[in-house]
Tab-separated table of C-alpha atoms in Angstrom:
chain	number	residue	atom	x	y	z
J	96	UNK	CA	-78.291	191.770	124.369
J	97	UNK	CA	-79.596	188.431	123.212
J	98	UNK	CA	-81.957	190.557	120.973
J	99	UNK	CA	-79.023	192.620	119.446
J	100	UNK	CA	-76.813	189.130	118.738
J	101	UNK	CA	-80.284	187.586	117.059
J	102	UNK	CA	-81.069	190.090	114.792
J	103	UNK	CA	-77.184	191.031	113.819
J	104	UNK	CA	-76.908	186.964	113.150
J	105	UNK	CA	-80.230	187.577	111.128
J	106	UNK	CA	-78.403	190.703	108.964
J	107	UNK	CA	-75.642	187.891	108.583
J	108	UNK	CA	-77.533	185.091	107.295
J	109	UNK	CA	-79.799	187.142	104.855
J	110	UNK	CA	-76.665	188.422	103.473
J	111	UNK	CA	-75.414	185.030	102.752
J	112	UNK	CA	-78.074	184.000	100.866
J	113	UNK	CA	-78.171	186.645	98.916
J	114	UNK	CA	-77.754	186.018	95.029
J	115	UNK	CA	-74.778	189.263	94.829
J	116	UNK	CA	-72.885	188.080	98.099
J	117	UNK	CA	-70.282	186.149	96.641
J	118	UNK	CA	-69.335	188.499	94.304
J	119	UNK	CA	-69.111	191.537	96.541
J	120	UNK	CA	-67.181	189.252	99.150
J	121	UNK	CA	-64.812	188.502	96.427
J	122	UNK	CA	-64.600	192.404	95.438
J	123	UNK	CA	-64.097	193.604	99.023
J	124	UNK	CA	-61.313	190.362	99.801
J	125	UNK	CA	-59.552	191.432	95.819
J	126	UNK	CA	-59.893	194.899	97.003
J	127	UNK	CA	-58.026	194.318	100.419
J	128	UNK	CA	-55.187	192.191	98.827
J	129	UNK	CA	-54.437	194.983	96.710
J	130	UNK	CA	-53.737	197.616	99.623
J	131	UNK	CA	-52.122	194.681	101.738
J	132	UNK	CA	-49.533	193.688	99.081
J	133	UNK	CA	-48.473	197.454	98.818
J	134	UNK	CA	-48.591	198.438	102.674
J	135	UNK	CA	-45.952	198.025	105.272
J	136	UNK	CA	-47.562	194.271	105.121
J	137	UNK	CA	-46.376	193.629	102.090
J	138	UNK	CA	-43.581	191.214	102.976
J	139	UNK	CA	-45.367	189.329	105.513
J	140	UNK	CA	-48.021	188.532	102.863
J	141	UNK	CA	-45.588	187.432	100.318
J	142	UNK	CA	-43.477	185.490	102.320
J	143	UNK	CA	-46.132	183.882	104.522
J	144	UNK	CA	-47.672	182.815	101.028
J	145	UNK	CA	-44.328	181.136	99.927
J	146	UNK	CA	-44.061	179.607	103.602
J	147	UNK	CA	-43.728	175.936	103.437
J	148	UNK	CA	-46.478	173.794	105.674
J	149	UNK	CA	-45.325	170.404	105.007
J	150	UNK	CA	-44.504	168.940	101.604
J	151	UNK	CA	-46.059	172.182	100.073
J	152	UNK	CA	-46.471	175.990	100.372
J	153	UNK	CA	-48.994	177.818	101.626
J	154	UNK	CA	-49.973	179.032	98.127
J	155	UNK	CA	-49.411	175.754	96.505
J	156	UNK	CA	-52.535	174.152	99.489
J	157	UNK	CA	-54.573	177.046	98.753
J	158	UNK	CA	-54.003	176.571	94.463
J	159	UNK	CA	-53.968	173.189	94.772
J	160	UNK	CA	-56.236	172.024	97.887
J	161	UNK	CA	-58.850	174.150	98.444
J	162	UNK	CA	-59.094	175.169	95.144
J	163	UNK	CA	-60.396	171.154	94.204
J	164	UNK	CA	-62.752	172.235	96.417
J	165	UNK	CA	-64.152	174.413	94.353
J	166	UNK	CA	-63.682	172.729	91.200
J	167	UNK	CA	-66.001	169.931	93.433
J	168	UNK	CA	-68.864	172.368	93.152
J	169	UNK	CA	-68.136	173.165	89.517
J	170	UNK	CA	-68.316	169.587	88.610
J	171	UNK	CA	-71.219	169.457	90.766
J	172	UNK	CA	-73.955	172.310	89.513
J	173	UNK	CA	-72.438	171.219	85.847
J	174	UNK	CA	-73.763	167.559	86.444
J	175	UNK	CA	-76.925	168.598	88.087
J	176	UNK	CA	-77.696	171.318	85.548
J	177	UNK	CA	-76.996	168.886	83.043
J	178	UNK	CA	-79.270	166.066	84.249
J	179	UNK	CA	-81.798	168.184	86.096
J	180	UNK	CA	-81.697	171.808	85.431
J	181	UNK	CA	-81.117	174.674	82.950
J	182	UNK	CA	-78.988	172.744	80.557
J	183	UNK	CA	-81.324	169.313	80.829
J	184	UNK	CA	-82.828	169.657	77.021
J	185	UNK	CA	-81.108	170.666	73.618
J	186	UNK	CA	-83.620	173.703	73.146
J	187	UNK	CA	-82.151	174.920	76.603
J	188	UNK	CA	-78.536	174.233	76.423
J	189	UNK	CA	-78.923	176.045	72.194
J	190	UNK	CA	-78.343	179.715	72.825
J	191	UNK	CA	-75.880	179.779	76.293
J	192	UNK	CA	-73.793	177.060	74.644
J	193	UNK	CA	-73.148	178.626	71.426
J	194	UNK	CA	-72.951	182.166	73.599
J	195	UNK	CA	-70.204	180.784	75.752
J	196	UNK	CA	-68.850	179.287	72.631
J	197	UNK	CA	-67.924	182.183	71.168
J	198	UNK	CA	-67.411	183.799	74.443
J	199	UNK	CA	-64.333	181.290	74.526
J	200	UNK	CA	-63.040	181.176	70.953
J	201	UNK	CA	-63.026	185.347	70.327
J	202	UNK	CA	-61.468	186.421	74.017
J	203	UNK	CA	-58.380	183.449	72.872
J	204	UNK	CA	-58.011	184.659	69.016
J	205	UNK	CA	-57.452	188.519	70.389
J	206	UNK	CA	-54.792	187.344	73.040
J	207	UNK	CA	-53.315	185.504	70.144
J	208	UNK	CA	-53.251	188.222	68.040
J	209	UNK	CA	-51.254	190.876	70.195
J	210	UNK	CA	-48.963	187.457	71.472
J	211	UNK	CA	-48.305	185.966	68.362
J	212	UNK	CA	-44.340	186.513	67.724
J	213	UNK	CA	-43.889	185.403	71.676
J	214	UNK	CA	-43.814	181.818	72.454
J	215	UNK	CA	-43.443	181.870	75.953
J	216	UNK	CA	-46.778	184.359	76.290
J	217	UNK	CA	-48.733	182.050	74.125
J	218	UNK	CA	-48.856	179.381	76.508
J	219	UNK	CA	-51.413	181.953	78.295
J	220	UNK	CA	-54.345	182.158	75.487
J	221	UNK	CA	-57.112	180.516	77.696
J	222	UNK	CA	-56.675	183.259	80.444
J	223	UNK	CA	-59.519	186.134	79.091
J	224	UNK	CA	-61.469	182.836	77.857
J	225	UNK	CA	-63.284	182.537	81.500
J	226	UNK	CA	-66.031	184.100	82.887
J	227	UNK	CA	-66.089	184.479	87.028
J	228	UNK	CA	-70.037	183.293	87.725
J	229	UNK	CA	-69.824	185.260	91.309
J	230	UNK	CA	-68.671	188.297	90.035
J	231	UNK	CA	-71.019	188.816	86.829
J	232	UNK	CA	-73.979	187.371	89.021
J	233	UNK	CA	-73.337	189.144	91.674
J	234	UNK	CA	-73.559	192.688	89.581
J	235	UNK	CA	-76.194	191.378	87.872
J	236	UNK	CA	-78.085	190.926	91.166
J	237	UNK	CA	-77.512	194.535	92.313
J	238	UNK	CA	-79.297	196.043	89.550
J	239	UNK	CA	-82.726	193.626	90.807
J	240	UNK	CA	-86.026	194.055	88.443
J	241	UNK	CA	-83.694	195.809	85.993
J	242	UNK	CA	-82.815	192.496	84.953
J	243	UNK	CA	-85.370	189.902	83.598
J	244	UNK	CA	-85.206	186.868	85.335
J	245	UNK	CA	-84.584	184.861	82.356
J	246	UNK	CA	-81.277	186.653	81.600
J	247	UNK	CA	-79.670	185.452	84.814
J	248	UNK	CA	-80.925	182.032	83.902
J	249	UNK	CA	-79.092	182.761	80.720
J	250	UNK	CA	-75.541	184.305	82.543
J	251	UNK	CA	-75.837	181.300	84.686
J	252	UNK	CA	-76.115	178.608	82.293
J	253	UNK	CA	-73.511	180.125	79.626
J	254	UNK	CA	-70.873	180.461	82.997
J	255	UNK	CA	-71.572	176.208	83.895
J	256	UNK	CA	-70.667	175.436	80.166
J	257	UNK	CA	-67.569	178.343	80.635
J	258	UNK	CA	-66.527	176.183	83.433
J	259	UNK	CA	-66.517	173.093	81.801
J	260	UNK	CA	-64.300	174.598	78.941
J	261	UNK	CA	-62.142	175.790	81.309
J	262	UNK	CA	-61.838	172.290	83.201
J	263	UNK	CA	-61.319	170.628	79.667
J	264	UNK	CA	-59.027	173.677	78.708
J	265	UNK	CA	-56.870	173.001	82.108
J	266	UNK	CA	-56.752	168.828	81.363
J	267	UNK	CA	-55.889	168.844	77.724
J	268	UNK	CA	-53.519	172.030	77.946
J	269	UNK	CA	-51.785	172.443	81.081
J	270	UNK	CA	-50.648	169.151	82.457
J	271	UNK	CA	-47.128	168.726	83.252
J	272	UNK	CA	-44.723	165.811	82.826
J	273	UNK	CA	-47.309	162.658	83.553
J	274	UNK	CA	-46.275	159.784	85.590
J	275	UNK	CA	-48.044	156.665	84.891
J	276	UNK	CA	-47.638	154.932	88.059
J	277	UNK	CA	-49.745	157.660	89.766
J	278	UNK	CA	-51.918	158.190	86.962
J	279	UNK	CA	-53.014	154.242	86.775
J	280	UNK	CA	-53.268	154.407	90.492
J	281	UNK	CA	-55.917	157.653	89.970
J	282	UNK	CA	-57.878	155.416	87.819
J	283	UNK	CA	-58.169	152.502	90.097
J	284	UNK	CA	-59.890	155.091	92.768
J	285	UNK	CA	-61.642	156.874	89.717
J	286	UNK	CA	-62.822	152.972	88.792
J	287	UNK	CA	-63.919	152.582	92.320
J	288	UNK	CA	-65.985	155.844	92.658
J	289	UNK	CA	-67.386	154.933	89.438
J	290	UNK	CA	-68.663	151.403	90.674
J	291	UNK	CA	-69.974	153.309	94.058
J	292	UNK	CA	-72.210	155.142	91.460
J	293	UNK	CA	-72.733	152.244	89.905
J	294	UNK	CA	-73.977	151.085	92.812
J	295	UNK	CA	-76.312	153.809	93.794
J	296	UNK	CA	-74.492	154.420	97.012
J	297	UNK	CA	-76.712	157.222	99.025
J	298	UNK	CA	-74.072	158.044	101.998
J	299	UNK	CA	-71.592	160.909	101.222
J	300	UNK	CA	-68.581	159.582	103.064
J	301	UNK	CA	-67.119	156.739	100.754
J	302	UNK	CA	-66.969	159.113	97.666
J	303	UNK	CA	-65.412	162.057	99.961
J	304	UNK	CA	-62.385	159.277	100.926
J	305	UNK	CA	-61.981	157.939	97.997
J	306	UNK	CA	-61.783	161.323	96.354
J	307	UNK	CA	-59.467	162.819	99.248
J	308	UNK	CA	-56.794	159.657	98.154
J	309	UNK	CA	-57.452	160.714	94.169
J	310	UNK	CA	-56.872	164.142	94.490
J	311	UNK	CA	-53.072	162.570	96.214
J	312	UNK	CA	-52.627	160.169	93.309
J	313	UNK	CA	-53.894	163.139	91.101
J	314	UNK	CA	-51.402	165.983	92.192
J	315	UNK	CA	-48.365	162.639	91.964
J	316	UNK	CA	-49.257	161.845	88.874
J	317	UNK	CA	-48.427	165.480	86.603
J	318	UNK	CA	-52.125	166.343	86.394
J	319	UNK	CA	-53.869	169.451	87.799
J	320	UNK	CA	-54.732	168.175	91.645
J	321	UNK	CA	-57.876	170.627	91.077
J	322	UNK	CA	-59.302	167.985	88.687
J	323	UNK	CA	-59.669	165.280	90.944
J	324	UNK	CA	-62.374	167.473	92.529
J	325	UNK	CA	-64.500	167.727	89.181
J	326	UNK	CA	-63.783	163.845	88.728
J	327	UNK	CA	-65.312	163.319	92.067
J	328	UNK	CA	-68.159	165.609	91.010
J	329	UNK	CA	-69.249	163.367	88.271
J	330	UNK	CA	-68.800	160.040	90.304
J	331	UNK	CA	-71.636	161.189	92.730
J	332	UNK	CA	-74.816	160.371	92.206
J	333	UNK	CA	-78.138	162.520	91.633
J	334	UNK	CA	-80.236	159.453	92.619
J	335	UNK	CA	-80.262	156.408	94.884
J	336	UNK	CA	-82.619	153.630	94.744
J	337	UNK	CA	-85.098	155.674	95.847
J	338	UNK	CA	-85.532	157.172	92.628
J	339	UNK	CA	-86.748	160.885	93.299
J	340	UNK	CA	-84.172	163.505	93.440
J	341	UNK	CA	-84.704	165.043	96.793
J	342	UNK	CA	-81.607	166.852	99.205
J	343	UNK	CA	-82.236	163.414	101.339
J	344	UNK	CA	-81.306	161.398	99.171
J	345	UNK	CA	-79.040	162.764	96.472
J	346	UNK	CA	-75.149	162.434	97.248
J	347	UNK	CA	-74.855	164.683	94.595
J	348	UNK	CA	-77.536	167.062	95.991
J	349	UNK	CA	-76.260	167.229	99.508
J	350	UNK	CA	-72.640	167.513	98.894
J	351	UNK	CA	-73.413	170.694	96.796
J	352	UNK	CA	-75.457	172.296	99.657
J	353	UNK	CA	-72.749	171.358	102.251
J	354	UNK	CA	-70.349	173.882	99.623
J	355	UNK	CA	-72.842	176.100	98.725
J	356	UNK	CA	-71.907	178.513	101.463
J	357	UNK	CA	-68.175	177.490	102.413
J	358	UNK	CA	-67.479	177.850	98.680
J	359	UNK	CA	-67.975	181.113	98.256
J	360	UNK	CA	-67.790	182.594	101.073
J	361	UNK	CA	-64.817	181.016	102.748
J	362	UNK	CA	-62.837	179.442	99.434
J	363	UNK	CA	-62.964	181.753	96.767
J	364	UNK	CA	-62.260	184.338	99.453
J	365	UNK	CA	-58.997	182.756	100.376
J	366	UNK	CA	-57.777	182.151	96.836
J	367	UNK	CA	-58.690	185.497	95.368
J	368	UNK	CA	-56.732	187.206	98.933
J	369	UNK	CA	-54.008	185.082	98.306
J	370	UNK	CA	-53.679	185.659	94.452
J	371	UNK	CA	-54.840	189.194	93.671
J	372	UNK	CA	-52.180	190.952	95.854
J	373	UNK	CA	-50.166	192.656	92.837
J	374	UNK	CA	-47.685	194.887	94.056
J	375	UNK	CA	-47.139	198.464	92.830
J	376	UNK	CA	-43.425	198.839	93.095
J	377	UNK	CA	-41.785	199.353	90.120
J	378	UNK	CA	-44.873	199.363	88.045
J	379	UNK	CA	-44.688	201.374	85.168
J	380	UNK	CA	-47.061	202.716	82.369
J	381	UNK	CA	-45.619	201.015	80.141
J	382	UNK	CA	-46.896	197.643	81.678
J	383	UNK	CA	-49.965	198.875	81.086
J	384	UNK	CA	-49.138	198.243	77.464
J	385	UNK	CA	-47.366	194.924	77.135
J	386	UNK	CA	-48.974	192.769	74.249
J	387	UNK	CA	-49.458	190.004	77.102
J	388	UNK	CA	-51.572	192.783	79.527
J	389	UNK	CA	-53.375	193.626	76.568
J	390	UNK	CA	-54.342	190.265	75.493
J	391	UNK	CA	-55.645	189.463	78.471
J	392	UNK	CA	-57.586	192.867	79.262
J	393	UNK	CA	-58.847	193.742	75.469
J	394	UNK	CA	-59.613	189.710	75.039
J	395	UNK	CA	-62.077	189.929	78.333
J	396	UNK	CA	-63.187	193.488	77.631
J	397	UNK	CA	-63.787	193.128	73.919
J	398	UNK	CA	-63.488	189.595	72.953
J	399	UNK	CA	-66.250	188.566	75.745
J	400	UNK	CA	-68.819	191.243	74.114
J	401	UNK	CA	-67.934	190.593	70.463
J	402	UNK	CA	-67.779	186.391	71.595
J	403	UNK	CA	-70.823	186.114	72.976
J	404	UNK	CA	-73.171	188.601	71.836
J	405	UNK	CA	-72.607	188.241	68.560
J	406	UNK	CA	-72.842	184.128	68.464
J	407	UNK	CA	-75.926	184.582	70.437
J	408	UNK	CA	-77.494	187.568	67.993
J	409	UNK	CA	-76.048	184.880	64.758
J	410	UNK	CA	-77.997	182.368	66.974
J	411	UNK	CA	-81.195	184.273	67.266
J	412	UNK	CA	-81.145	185.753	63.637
J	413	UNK	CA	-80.760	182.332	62.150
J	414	UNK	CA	-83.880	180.743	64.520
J	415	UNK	CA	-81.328	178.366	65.627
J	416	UNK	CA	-82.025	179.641	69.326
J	417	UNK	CA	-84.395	182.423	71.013
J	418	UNK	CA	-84.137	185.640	72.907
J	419	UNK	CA	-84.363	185.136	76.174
J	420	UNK	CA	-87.721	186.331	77.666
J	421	UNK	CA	-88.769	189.548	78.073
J	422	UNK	CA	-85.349	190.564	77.217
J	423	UNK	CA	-83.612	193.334	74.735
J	424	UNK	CA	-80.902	193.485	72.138
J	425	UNK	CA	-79.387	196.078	74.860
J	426	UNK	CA	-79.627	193.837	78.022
J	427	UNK	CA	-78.210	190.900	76.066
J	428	UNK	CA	-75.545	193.367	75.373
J	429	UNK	CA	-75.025	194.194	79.064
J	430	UNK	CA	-74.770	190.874	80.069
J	431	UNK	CA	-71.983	189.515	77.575
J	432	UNK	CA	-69.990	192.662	79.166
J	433	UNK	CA	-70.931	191.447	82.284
J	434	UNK	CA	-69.001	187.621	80.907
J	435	UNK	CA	-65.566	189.873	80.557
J	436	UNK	CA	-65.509	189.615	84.696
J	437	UNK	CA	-63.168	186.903	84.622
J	438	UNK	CA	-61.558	187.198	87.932
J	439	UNK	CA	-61.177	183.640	89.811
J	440	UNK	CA	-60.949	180.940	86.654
J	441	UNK	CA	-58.834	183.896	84.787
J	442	UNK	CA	-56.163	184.184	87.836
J	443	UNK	CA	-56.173	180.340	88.210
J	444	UNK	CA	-55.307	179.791	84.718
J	445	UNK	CA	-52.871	182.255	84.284
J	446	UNK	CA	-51.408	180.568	87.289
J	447	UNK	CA	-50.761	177.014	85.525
J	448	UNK	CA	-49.777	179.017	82.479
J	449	UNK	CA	-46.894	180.765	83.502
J	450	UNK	CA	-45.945	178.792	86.718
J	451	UNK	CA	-42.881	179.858	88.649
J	452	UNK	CA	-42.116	182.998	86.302
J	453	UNK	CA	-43.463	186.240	88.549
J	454	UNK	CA	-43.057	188.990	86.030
J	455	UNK	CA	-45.862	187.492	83.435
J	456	UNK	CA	-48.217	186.588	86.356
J	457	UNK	CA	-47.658	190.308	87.259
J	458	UNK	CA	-48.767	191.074	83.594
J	459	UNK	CA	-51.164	188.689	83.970
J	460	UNK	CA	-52.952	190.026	87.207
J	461	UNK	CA	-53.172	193.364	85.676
J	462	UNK	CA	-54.618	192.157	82.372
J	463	UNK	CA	-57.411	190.937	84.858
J	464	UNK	CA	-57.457	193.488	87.270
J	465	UNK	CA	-58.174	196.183	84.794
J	466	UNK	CA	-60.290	193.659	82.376
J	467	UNK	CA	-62.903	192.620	84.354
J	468	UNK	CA	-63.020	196.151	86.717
J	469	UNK	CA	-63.847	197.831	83.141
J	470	UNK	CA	-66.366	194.687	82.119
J	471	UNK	CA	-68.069	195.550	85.299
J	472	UNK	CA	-68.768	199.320	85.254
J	473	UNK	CA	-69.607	199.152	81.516
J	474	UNK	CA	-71.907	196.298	81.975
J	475	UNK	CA	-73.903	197.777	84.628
J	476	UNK	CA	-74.655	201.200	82.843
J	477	UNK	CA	-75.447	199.249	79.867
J	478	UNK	CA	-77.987	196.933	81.530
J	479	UNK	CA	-79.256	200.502	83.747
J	480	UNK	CA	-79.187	202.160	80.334
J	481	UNK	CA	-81.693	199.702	78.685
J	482	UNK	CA	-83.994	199.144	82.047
J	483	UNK	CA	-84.079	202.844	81.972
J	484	UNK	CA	-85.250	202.541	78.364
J	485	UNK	CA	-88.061	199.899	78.845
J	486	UNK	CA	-89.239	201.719	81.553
């Protein structure tokens, strides 16, 4: 019996450290809100969301609460790629910066296009600008030596710099009515974090405090709670006195492998069950068809492909930046479909944009939905088209 329980624990743990588990957690949890939010369940989902657990919801904690969790790690892996990593030097950060560049700018000039004459709808433009990093990996992983390795360097590095749009995207755009008090408090803590860094503080606990009473002061003062986790992020330090940057002691380094694992599989999970139940009732084709559905499905679908393949192939072409290695004109094709997965970010977004009005988030989920389902398949038989090919 012991035996059994070992190895099934075994099947469990390789699992989780597998580079594609996140993203096929996330497909099987989107897949089972789906059928729950149009199953005899339906109303216990809905209203159990919009239950109230002390001053807030339940949706509002998850949105809100353990959603700065993630936005923790975002912060996080941007900070460390930045100062350590894939996005240290210029020559590194050229070709996925001006990718997600234009993986940004096209997806929002499409939605624009078809949302133009509605005012109300264009407060939603940045939803088909984001890329979700555990989806597209995740697909990318299951087609293996298909893929050359530097081309999930490349998805990885473009989605970090997609994330810190999308943070920048969510201060400067969709912050309510500010209060100052609770604003200037936030910056007091933010001043204090700052001087802990400063300071070269190596335990973890005085920035997780301080940040738990910032994200308060934070979600008082009008601004996005979620950004008091990416605040908090770049507060923590990479290196203590000790100099070297080891998991022992890095703050920075140790936080993100404490949330390496709940992240994904336990966060994201939650949000994307909680958010991606769309009911069916009273869905028509025509929905299918609204200029704001469209927007968001034709601005991940096509804007991601024309976005950032064709900044990166004006990038190559012009010897500003290089291919990646070992890669093709196809495969670099594959993998900007791959960027029209925009699942988590996308649904977050679309969240803040239309806030409190159900029918657009409706729209919205099944601009996504059908999006970044389409991204997916077409991606894959691209990138098994042109392994196929260089076989």
């Amino acid at each position: 019996m012991k035996k059994v329980v070992w190895h099934a624990w075994k099947r469990v743990e390789d699992f989780m450290h597998g580079e594609a588990s996140g993203g096929l957690v996330l497909m099987a949890v989107a897949a089972l809100a789906l059928v729950v939010a149009n199953s005899p369940l339906a109303p216990a989902y809905f209203e159990g969301l919009a239950a109230y657990v002390g001053p807030l919801s339940v949706l509002h904690w998850i949105n809100d609460g353990l959603m700065a969790v993630f936005f923790l790690l975002v912060g996080l892996e941007i900070k460390r790629e930045a100062l350590d990593g894939e996005l240290s030097t210029w020559p590194q950060r050229i070709l996925p910066g001006i990718a997600a560049f234009g993986g940004m700018l096209v997806p929002a000039l499409i939605y624009v296009a078809f949302n133009h004459g509605d005012a109300q709808a264009l407060r939603g433009w940045a939803i088909p600008t984001a890329t979700d990093i555990a989806f597209a990996l995740g697909v990318l992983s299951l087609l293996g030596k298909r893929v050359p390795p530097s081309l999930k360097v490349f998805l990885a590095a473009l989605a970090i710099i997609d994330d810190l749009g999308a943070v920048l995207i969510i201060a400067a755009f969709y912050t309510n009515e500010l209060s100052m008090e609770w604003l200037g408090g936030s910056f007091v803590v933010l001043g204090l974090l700052v001087a802990l860094n400063r300071a070269r503080v190596g335990a973890v606990w005085p920035y997780l405090v301080l940040g738990a009473v910032l994200w308060v002061l934070v979600l008082k003062s009008g601004v996005h709670a979620t950004l008091a986790g990416v605040a908090l992020a770049f507060t923590m330090p990479l290196r203590t006195l000790q100099g070297a940057t080891s998991l022992e002691n890095s703050p920075l380094l140790r936080t993100e492998h404490a949330l390496h694992r709940v992240v994904p599989f336990l966060i994201i999970p939650i949000f994307g069950f909680a958010n991606a139940g769309l009911s069916f009732e009273g869905l028509t084709w025509g929905a299918l068809v609204e200029p704001l559905t469209l927007g968001v499905a034709l601005g991940l679908l096509a804007g991601k492909l024309v976005g950032v393949f064709g900044f990166s192939a004006l990038a190559i072409r012009t010897g500003l930046a290089r291919m990646p290695e070992g890669a093709s004109w196809l495969q670099l094709a594959g993998v900007a479909m791959l960027c029209g997965i925009g699942f988590t970010m996308s649904l977050f977004i679309g969240l803040l944009a239309f806030d409190g009005n159900t029918a657009l988030q409706e729209e919205v989920k099944v601009g996504i939905l059908g999006g970044s389902l389409v991204a997916g398949v077409l991606g894959a038989m691209l990138l098994r088209m042109a392994g196929r090919a260089r076989a």
